[in-house]
mmCIF file of C-alpha atoms and ligand atoms in Angstrom:
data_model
loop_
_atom_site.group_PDB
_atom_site.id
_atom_site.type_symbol
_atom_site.label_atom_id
_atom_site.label_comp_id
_atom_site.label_asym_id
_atom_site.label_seq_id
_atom_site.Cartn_x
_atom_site.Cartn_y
_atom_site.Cartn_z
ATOM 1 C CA UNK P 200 241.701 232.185 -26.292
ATOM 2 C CA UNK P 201 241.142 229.626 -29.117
ATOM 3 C CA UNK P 202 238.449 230.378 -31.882
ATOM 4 C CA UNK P 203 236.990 226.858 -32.910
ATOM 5 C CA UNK P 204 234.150 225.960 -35.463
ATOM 6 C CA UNK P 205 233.405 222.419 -35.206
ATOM 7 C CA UNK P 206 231.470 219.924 -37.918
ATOM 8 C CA UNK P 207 230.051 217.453 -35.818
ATOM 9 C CA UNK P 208 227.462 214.131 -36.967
ATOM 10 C CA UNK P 209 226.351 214.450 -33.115
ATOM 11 C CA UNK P 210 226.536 211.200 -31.842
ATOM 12 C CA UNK P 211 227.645 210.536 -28.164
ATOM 13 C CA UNK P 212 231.619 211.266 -28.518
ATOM 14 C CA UNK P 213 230.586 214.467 -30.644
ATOM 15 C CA UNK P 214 228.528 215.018 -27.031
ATOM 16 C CA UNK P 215 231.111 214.910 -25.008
ATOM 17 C CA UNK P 216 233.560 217.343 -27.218
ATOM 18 C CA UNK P 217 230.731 220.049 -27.364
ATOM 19 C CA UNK P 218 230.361 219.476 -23.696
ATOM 20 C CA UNK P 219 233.770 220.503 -23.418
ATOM 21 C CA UNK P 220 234.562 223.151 -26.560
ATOM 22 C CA UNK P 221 231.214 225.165 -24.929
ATOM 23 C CA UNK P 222 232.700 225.181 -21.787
ATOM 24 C CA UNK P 223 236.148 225.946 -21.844
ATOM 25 C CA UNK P 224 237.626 229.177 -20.746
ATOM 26 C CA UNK P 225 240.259 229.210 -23.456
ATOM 27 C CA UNK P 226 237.903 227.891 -26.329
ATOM 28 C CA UNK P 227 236.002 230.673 -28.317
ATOM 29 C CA UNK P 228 233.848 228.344 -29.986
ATOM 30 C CA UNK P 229 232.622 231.082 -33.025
ATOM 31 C CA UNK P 230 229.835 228.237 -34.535
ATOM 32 C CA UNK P 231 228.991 224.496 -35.084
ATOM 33 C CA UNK P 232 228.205 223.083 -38.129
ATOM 34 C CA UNK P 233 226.311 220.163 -38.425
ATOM 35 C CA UNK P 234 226.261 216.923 -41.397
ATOM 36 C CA UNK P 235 225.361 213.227 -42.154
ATOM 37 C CA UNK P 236 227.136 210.981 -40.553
ATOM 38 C CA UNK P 237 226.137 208.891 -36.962
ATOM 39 C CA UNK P 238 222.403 209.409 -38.092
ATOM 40 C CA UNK P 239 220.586 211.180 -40.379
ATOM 41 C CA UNK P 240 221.067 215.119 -40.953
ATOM 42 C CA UNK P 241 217.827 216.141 -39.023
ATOM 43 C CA UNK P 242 218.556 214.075 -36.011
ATOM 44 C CA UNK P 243 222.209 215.603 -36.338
ATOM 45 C CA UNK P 244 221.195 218.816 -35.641
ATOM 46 C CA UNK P 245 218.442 218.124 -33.147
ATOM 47 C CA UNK P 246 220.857 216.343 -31.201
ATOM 48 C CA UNK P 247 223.064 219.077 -31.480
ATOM 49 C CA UNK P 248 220.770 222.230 -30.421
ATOM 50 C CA UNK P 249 219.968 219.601 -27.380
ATOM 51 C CA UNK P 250 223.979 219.266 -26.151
ATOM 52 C CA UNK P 251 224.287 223.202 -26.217
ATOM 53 C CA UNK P 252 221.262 223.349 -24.118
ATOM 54 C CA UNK P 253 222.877 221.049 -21.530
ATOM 55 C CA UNK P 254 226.214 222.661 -21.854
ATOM 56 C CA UNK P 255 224.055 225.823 -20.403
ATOM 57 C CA UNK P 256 226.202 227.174 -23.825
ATOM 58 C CA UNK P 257 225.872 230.552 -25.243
ATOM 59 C CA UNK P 258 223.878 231.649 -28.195
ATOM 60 C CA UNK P 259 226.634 229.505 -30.735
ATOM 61 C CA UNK P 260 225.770 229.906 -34.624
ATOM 62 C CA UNK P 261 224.444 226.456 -35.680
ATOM 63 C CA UNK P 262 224.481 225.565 -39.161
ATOM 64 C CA UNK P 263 222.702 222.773 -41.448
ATOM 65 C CA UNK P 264 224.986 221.246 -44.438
ATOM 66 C CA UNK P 265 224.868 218.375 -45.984
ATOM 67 C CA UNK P 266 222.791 215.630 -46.179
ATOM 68 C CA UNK P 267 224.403 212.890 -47.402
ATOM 69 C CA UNK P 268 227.946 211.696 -48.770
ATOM 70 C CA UNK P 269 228.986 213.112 -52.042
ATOM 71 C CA UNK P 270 229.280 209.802 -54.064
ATOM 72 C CA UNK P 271 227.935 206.916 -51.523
ATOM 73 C CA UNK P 272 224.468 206.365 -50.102
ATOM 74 C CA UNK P 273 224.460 207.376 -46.014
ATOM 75 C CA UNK P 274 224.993 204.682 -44.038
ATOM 76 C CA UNK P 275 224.818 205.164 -40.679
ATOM 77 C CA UNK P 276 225.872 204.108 -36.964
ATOM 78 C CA UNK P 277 222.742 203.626 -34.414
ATOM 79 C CA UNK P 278 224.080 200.459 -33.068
ATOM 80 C CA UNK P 279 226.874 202.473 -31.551
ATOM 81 C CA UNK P 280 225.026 205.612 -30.534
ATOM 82 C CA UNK P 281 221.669 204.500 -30.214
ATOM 83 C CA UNK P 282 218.277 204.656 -31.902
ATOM 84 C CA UNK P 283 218.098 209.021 -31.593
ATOM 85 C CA UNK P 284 222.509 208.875 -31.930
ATOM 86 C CA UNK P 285 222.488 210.323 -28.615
ATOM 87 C CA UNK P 286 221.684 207.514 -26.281
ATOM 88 C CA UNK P 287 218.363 207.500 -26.381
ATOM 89 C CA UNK P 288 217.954 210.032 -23.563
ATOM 90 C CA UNK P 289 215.119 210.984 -24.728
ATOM 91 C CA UNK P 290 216.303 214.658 -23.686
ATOM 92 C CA UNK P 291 213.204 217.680 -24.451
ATOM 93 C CA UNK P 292 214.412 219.032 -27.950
ATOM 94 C CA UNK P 293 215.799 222.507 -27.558
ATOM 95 C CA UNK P 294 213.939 225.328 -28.210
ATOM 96 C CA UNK P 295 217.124 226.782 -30.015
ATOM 97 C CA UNK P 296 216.818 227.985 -33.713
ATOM 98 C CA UNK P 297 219.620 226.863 -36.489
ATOM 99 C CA UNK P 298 221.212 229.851 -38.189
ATOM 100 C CA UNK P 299 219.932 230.558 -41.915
ATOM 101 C CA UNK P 300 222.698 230.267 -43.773
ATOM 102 C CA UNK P 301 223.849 227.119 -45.116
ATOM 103 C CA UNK P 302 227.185 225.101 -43.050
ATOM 104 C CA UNK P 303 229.841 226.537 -45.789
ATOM 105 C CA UNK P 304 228.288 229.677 -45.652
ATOM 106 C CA UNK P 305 228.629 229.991 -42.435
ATOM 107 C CA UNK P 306 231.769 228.636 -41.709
ATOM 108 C CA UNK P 307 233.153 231.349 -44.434
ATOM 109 C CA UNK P 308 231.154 234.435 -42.710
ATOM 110 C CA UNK P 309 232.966 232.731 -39.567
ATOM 111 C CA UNK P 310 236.338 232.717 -40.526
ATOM 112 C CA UNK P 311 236.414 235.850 -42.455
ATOM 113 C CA UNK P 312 234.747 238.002 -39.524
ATOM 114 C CA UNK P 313 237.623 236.500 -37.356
ATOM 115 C CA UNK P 314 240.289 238.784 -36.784
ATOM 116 C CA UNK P 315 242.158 236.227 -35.082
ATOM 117 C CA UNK P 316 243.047 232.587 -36.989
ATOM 118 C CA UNK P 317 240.416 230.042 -36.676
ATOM 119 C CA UNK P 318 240.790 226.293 -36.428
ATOM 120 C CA UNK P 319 238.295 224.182 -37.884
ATOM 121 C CA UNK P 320 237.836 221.058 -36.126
ATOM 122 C CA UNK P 321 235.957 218.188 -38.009
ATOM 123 C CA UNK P 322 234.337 215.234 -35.855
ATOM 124 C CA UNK P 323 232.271 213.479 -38.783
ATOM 125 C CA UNK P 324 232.376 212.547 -42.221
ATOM 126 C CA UNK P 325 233.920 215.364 -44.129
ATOM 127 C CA UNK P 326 231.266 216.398 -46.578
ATOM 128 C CA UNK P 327 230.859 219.797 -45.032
ATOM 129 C CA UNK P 328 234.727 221.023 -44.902
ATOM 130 C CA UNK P 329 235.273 219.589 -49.095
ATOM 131 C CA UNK P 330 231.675 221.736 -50.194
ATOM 132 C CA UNK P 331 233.664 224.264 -47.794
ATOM 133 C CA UNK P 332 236.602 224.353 -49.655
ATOM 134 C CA UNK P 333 235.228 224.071 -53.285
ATOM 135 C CA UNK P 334 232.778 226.874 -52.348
ATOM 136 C CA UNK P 335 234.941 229.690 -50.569
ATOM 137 C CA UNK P 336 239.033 228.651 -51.657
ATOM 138 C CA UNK P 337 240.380 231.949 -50.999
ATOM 139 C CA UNK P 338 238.813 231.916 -47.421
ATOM 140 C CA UNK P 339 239.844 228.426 -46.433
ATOM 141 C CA UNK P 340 243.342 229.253 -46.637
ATOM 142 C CA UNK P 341 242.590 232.117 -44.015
ATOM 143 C CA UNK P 342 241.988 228.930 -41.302
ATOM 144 C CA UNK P 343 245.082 228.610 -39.257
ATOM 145 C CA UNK P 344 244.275 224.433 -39.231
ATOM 146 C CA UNK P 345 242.212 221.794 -39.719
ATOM 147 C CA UNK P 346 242.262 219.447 -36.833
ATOM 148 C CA UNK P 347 239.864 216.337 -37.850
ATOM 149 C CA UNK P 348 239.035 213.266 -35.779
ATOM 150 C CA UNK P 349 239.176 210.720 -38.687
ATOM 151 C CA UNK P 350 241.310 207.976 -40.483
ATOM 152 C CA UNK P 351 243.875 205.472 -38.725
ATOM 153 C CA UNK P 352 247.517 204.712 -39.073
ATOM 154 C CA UNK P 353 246.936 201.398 -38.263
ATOM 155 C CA UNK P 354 243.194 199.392 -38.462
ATOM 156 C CA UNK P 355 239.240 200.691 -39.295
ATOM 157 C CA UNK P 356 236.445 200.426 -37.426
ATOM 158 C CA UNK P 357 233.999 201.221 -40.107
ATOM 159 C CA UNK P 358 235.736 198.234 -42.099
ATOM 160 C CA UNK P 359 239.305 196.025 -41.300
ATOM 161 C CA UNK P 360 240.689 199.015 -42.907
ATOM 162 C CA UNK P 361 238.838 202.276 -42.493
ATOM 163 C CA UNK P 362 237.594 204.509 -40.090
ATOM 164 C CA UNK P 363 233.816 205.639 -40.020
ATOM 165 C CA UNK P 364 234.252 209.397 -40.692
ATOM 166 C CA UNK P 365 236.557 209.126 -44.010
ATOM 167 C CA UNK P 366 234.493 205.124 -44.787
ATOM 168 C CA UNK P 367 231.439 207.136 -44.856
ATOM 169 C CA UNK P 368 232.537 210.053 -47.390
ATOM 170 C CA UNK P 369 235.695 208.814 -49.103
ATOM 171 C CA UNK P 370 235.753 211.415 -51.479
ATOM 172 C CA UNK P 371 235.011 214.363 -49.677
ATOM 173 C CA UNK P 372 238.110 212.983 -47.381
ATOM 174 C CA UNK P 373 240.180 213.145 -50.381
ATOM 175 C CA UNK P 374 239.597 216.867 -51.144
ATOM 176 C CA UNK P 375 240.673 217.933 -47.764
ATOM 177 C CA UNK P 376 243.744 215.656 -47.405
ATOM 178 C CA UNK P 377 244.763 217.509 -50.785
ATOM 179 C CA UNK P 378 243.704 220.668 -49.794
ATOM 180 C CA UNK P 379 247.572 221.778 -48.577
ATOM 181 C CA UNK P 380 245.748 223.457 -45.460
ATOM 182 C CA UNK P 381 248.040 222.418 -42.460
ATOM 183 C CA UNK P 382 246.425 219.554 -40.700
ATOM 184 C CA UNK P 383 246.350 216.952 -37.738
ATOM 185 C CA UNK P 384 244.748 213.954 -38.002
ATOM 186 C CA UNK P 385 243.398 212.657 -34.209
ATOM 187 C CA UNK P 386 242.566 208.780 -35.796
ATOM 188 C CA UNK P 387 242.087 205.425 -34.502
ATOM 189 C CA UNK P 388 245.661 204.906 -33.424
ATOM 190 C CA UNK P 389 244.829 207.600 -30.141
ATOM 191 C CA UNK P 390 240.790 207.655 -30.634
ATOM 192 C CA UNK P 391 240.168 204.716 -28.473
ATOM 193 C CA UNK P 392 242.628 205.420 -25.155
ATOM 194 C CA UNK P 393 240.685 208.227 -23.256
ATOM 195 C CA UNK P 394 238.184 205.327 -21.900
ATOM 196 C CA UNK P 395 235.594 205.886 -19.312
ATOM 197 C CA UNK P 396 233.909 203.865 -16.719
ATOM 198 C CA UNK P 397 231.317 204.021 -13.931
ATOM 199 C CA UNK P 398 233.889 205.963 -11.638
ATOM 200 C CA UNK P 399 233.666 208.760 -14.323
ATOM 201 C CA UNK P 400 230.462 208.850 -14.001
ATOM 202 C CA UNK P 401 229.909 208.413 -10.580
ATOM 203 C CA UNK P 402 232.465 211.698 -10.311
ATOM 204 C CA UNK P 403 230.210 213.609 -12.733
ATOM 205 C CA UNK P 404 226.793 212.779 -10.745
ATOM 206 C CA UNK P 405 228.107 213.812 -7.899
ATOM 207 C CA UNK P 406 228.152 216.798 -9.066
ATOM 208 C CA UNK P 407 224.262 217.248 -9.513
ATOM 209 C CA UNK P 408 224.421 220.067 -12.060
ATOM 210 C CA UNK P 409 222.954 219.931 -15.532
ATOM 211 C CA UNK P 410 226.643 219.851 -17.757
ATOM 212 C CA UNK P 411 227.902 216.881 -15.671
ATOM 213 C CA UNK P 412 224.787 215.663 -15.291
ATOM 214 C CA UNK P 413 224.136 214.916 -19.200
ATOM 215 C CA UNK P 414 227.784 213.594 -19.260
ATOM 216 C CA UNK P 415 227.019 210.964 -16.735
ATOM 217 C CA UNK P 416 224.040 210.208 -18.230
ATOM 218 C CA UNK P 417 225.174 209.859 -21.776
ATOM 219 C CA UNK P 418 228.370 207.274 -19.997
ATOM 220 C CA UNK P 419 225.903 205.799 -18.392
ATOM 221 C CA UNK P 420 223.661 205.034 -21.753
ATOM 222 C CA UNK P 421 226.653 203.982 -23.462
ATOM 223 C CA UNK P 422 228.352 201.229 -20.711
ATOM 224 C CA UNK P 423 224.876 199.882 -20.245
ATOM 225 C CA UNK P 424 224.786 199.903 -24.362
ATOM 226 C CA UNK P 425 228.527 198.411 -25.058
ATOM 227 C CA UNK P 426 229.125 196.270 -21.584
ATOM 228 C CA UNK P 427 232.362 197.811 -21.471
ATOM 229 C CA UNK P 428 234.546 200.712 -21.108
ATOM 230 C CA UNK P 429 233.633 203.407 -23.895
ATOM 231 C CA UNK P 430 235.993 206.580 -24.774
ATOM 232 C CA UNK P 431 235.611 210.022 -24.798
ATOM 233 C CA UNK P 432 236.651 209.475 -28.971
ATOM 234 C CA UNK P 433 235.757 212.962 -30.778
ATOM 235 C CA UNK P 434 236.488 215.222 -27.547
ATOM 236 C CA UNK P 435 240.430 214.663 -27.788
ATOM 237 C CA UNK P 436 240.360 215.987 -31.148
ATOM 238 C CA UNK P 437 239.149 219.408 -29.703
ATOM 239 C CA UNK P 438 241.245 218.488 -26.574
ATOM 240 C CA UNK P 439 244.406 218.231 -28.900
ATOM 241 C CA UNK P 440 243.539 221.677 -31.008
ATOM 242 C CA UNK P 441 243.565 223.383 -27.614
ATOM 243 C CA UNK P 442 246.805 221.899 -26.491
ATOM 244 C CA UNK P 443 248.612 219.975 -28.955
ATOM 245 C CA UNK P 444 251.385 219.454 -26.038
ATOM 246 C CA UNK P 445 249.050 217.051 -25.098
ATOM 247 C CA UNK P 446 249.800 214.682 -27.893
ATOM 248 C CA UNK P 447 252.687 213.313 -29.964
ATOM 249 C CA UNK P 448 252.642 213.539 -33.978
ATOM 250 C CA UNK P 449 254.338 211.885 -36.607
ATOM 251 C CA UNK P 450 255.216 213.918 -39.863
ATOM 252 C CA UNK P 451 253.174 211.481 -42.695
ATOM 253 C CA UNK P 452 251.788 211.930 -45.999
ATOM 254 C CA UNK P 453 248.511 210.690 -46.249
ATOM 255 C CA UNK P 454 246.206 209.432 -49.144
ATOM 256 C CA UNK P 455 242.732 208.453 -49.074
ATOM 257 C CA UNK P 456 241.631 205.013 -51.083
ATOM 258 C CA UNK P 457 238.841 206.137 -53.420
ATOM 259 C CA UNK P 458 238.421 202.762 -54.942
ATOM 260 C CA UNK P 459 235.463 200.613 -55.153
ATOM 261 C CA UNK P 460 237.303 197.849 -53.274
ATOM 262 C CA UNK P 461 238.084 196.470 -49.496
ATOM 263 C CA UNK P 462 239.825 199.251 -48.578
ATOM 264 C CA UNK P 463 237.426 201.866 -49.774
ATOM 265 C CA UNK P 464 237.992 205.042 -47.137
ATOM 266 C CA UNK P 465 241.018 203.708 -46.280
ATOM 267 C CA UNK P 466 244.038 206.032 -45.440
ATOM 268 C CA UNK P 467 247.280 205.218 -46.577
ATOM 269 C CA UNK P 468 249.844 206.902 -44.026
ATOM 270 C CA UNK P 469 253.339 207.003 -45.626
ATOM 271 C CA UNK P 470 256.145 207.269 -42.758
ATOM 272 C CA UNK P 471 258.744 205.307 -45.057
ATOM 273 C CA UNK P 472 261.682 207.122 -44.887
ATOM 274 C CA UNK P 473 261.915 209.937 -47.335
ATOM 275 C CA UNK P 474 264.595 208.360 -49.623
ATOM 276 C CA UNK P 475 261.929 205.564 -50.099
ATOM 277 C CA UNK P 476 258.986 207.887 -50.664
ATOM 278 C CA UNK P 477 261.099 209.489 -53.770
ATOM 279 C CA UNK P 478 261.143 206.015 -55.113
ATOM 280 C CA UNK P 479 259.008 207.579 -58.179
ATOM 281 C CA UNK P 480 255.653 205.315 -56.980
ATOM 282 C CA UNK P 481 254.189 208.284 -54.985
ATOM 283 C CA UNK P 482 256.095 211.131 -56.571
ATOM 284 C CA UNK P 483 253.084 213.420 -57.690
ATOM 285 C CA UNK P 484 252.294 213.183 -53.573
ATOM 286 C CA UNK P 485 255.735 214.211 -52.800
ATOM 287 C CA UNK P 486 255.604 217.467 -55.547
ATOM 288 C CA UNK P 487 252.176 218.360 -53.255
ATOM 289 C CA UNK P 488 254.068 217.914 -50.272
ATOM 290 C CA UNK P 489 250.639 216.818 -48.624
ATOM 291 C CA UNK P 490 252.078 215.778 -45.077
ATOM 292 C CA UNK P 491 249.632 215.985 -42.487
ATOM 293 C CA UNK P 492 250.485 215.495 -38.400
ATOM 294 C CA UNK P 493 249.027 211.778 -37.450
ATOM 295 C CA UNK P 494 248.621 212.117 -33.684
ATOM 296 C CA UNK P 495 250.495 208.988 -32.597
ATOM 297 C CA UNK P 496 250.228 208.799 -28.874
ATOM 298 C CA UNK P 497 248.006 211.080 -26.404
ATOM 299 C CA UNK P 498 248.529 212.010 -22.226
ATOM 300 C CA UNK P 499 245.748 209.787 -21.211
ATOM 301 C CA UNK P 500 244.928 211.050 -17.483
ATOM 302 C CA UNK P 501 245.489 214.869 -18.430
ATOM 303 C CA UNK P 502 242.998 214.620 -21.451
ATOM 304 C CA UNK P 503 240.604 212.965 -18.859
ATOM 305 C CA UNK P 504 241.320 215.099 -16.063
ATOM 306 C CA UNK P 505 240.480 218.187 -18.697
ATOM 307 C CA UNK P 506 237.509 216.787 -19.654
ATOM 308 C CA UNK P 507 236.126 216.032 -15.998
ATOM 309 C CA UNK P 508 237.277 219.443 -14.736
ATOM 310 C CA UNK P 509 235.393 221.535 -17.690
ATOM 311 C CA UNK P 510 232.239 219.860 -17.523
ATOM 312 C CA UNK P 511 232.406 220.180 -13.764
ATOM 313 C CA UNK P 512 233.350 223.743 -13.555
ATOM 314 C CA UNK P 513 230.421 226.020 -12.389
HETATM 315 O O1 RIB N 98 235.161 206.539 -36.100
HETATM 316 C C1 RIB N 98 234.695 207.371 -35.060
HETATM 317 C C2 RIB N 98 234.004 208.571 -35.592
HETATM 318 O O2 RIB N 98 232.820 208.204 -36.297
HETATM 319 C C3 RIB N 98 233.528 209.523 -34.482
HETATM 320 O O3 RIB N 98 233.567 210.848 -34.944
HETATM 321 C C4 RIB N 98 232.110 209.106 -34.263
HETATM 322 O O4 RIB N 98 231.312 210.162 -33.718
HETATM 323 C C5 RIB N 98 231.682 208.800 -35.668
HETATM 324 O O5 RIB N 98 231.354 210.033 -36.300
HETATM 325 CA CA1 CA N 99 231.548 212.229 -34.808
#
């Protein structure tokens, strides 16, 4: 068994990786935490209590953090997940109840009542895990990893050059690429490949029970939204923590562009070869050592095949 907390902006791909983190044998999912990101905070969590409801999930600690970027205004993403950020459904709200305590808090109360390591697996902008690690240090480097869907070796999405979880809270990003807590970064260069079509969702209805139901449904919403194939996105972040086999990493340092420019949210992978990197232009990044693991290529039909299985599993 795997104890996860996840930080999710629940939006359709956070959907589908609480689908699966719910319903896993292997995952010990110890609490969700939810922030600003694909739509406002409220919706966030309403969309949230909703997806544990379908996932026919236990009684999983839900917590409320922040609402809104540390520095920027929110800005958010309904023309990708639709007007509610979770396909417009319109699914009954749950009748589930958000735990009192505050995201950081409970993420700390979390990890230190673990007697086991804990990974902490970000989906959204990263406001939640930087209050996290400002407010409880000592605890944070208790977590075993942080394994965050966010940034790109290559191209944005948000922008040409940044992707919308670390675009939407640069600085926040910055804290916890600085933080020296061991992490993988699942970005744009794998986010896109674990597509789904109708077949995928044909599969799923077939299997006319409430899990696979919703995750036909929200496929469904999502190919009628985009016209086109749509991927799984945040789930192979979760899929990765579980079995990192699963993936291929490159060693990189990685800085986030804080700047009021183009490139704000940016993040600036460094795979030079070493005897470049001591060059003197990034040296105070070498003396952090800040390298993170940059997932660089994923097994496609196993991460599917995972994802099919668990939400189909009785
Ligand atoms: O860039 C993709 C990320 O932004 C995903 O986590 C998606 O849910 C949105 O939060
Ligand atoms: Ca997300």
């Amino acid at each position: 068994m795997k104890n996860f907390i996840l930080d999710v902006d629940t939006g359709v791909d956070d959907a589908f990786a609480l689908l699966f983190a719910a319903r896993h044998p292997e995952i010990n999912l110890l609490g969700v935490t939810c922030v600003d990101g694909n739509t406002n905070l409220k919706q966030v969590v309403i969309n949230t209590l909703k997806v544990l409801d379908a996932a026919e999930a236990g009684d999983i600690p839900v917590g409320v953090g922040a609402t809104r970027p540390l520095i920027d205004e929110p800005r958010y993403a309904e023309y990708v997940h639709g007007a509610d950020g979770l396909g417009d459904l319109n699914y009954p709200e749950s009748t589930r109840t958000v735990d009192p305590r505050p995201a950081v808090e409970l993420i700390r109360d979390l990890v230190e009542g673990s007697k086991d390591p804990v990974t902490l697996i970000p989906l959204a902008p990263l406001t939640n895990i930087a209050l996290f690690l400002r407010s409880f240090p000592e605890t944070a480097k208790k977590l075993e990893r942080i394994v965050l869907m966010g940034g790109s070796a290559s191209q944005g999405n948000a922008t040409a050059s940044a992707e919308f979880n670390i675009w939407h809270d640069p600085e926040a990003a910055a804290i916890v690429f600085q933080s020296g807590i061991p992490i993988t970064m699942y970005g744009l260069d794998v986010f896109g490949d674990l597509k789904m079509d109708n077949s995928f969702a044909k599969r799923l209805h077939e299997k006319s029970h409430a899990p696979s139901t919703f995750g036909a449904k929200l496929i469904d919403a999502m190919l009628a939204r985009h016209k086109e194939e749509i991927t799984l996105g945040d789930y192979g972040a979760v899929a990765v923590a579980l079995y990192p086999e699963l993936s291929t990493q490159e060693t990189m340092k990685v800085m986030v562009d804080t700047t009021f420019g183009p490139n704000r949210g940016a993040t600036i992978c460094d795979h030079r070869p070493i005897e470049y990197q001591e060059l003197g232009y990034t040296k105070s990044w070498l003396e952090q050592n800040l390298t993170v693991q940059v997932c660089k290529t994923i097994k496609v039909d196993e991460l599917r095949e995972l994802w099919m299985d668990t939400l189909s599993r009785s």
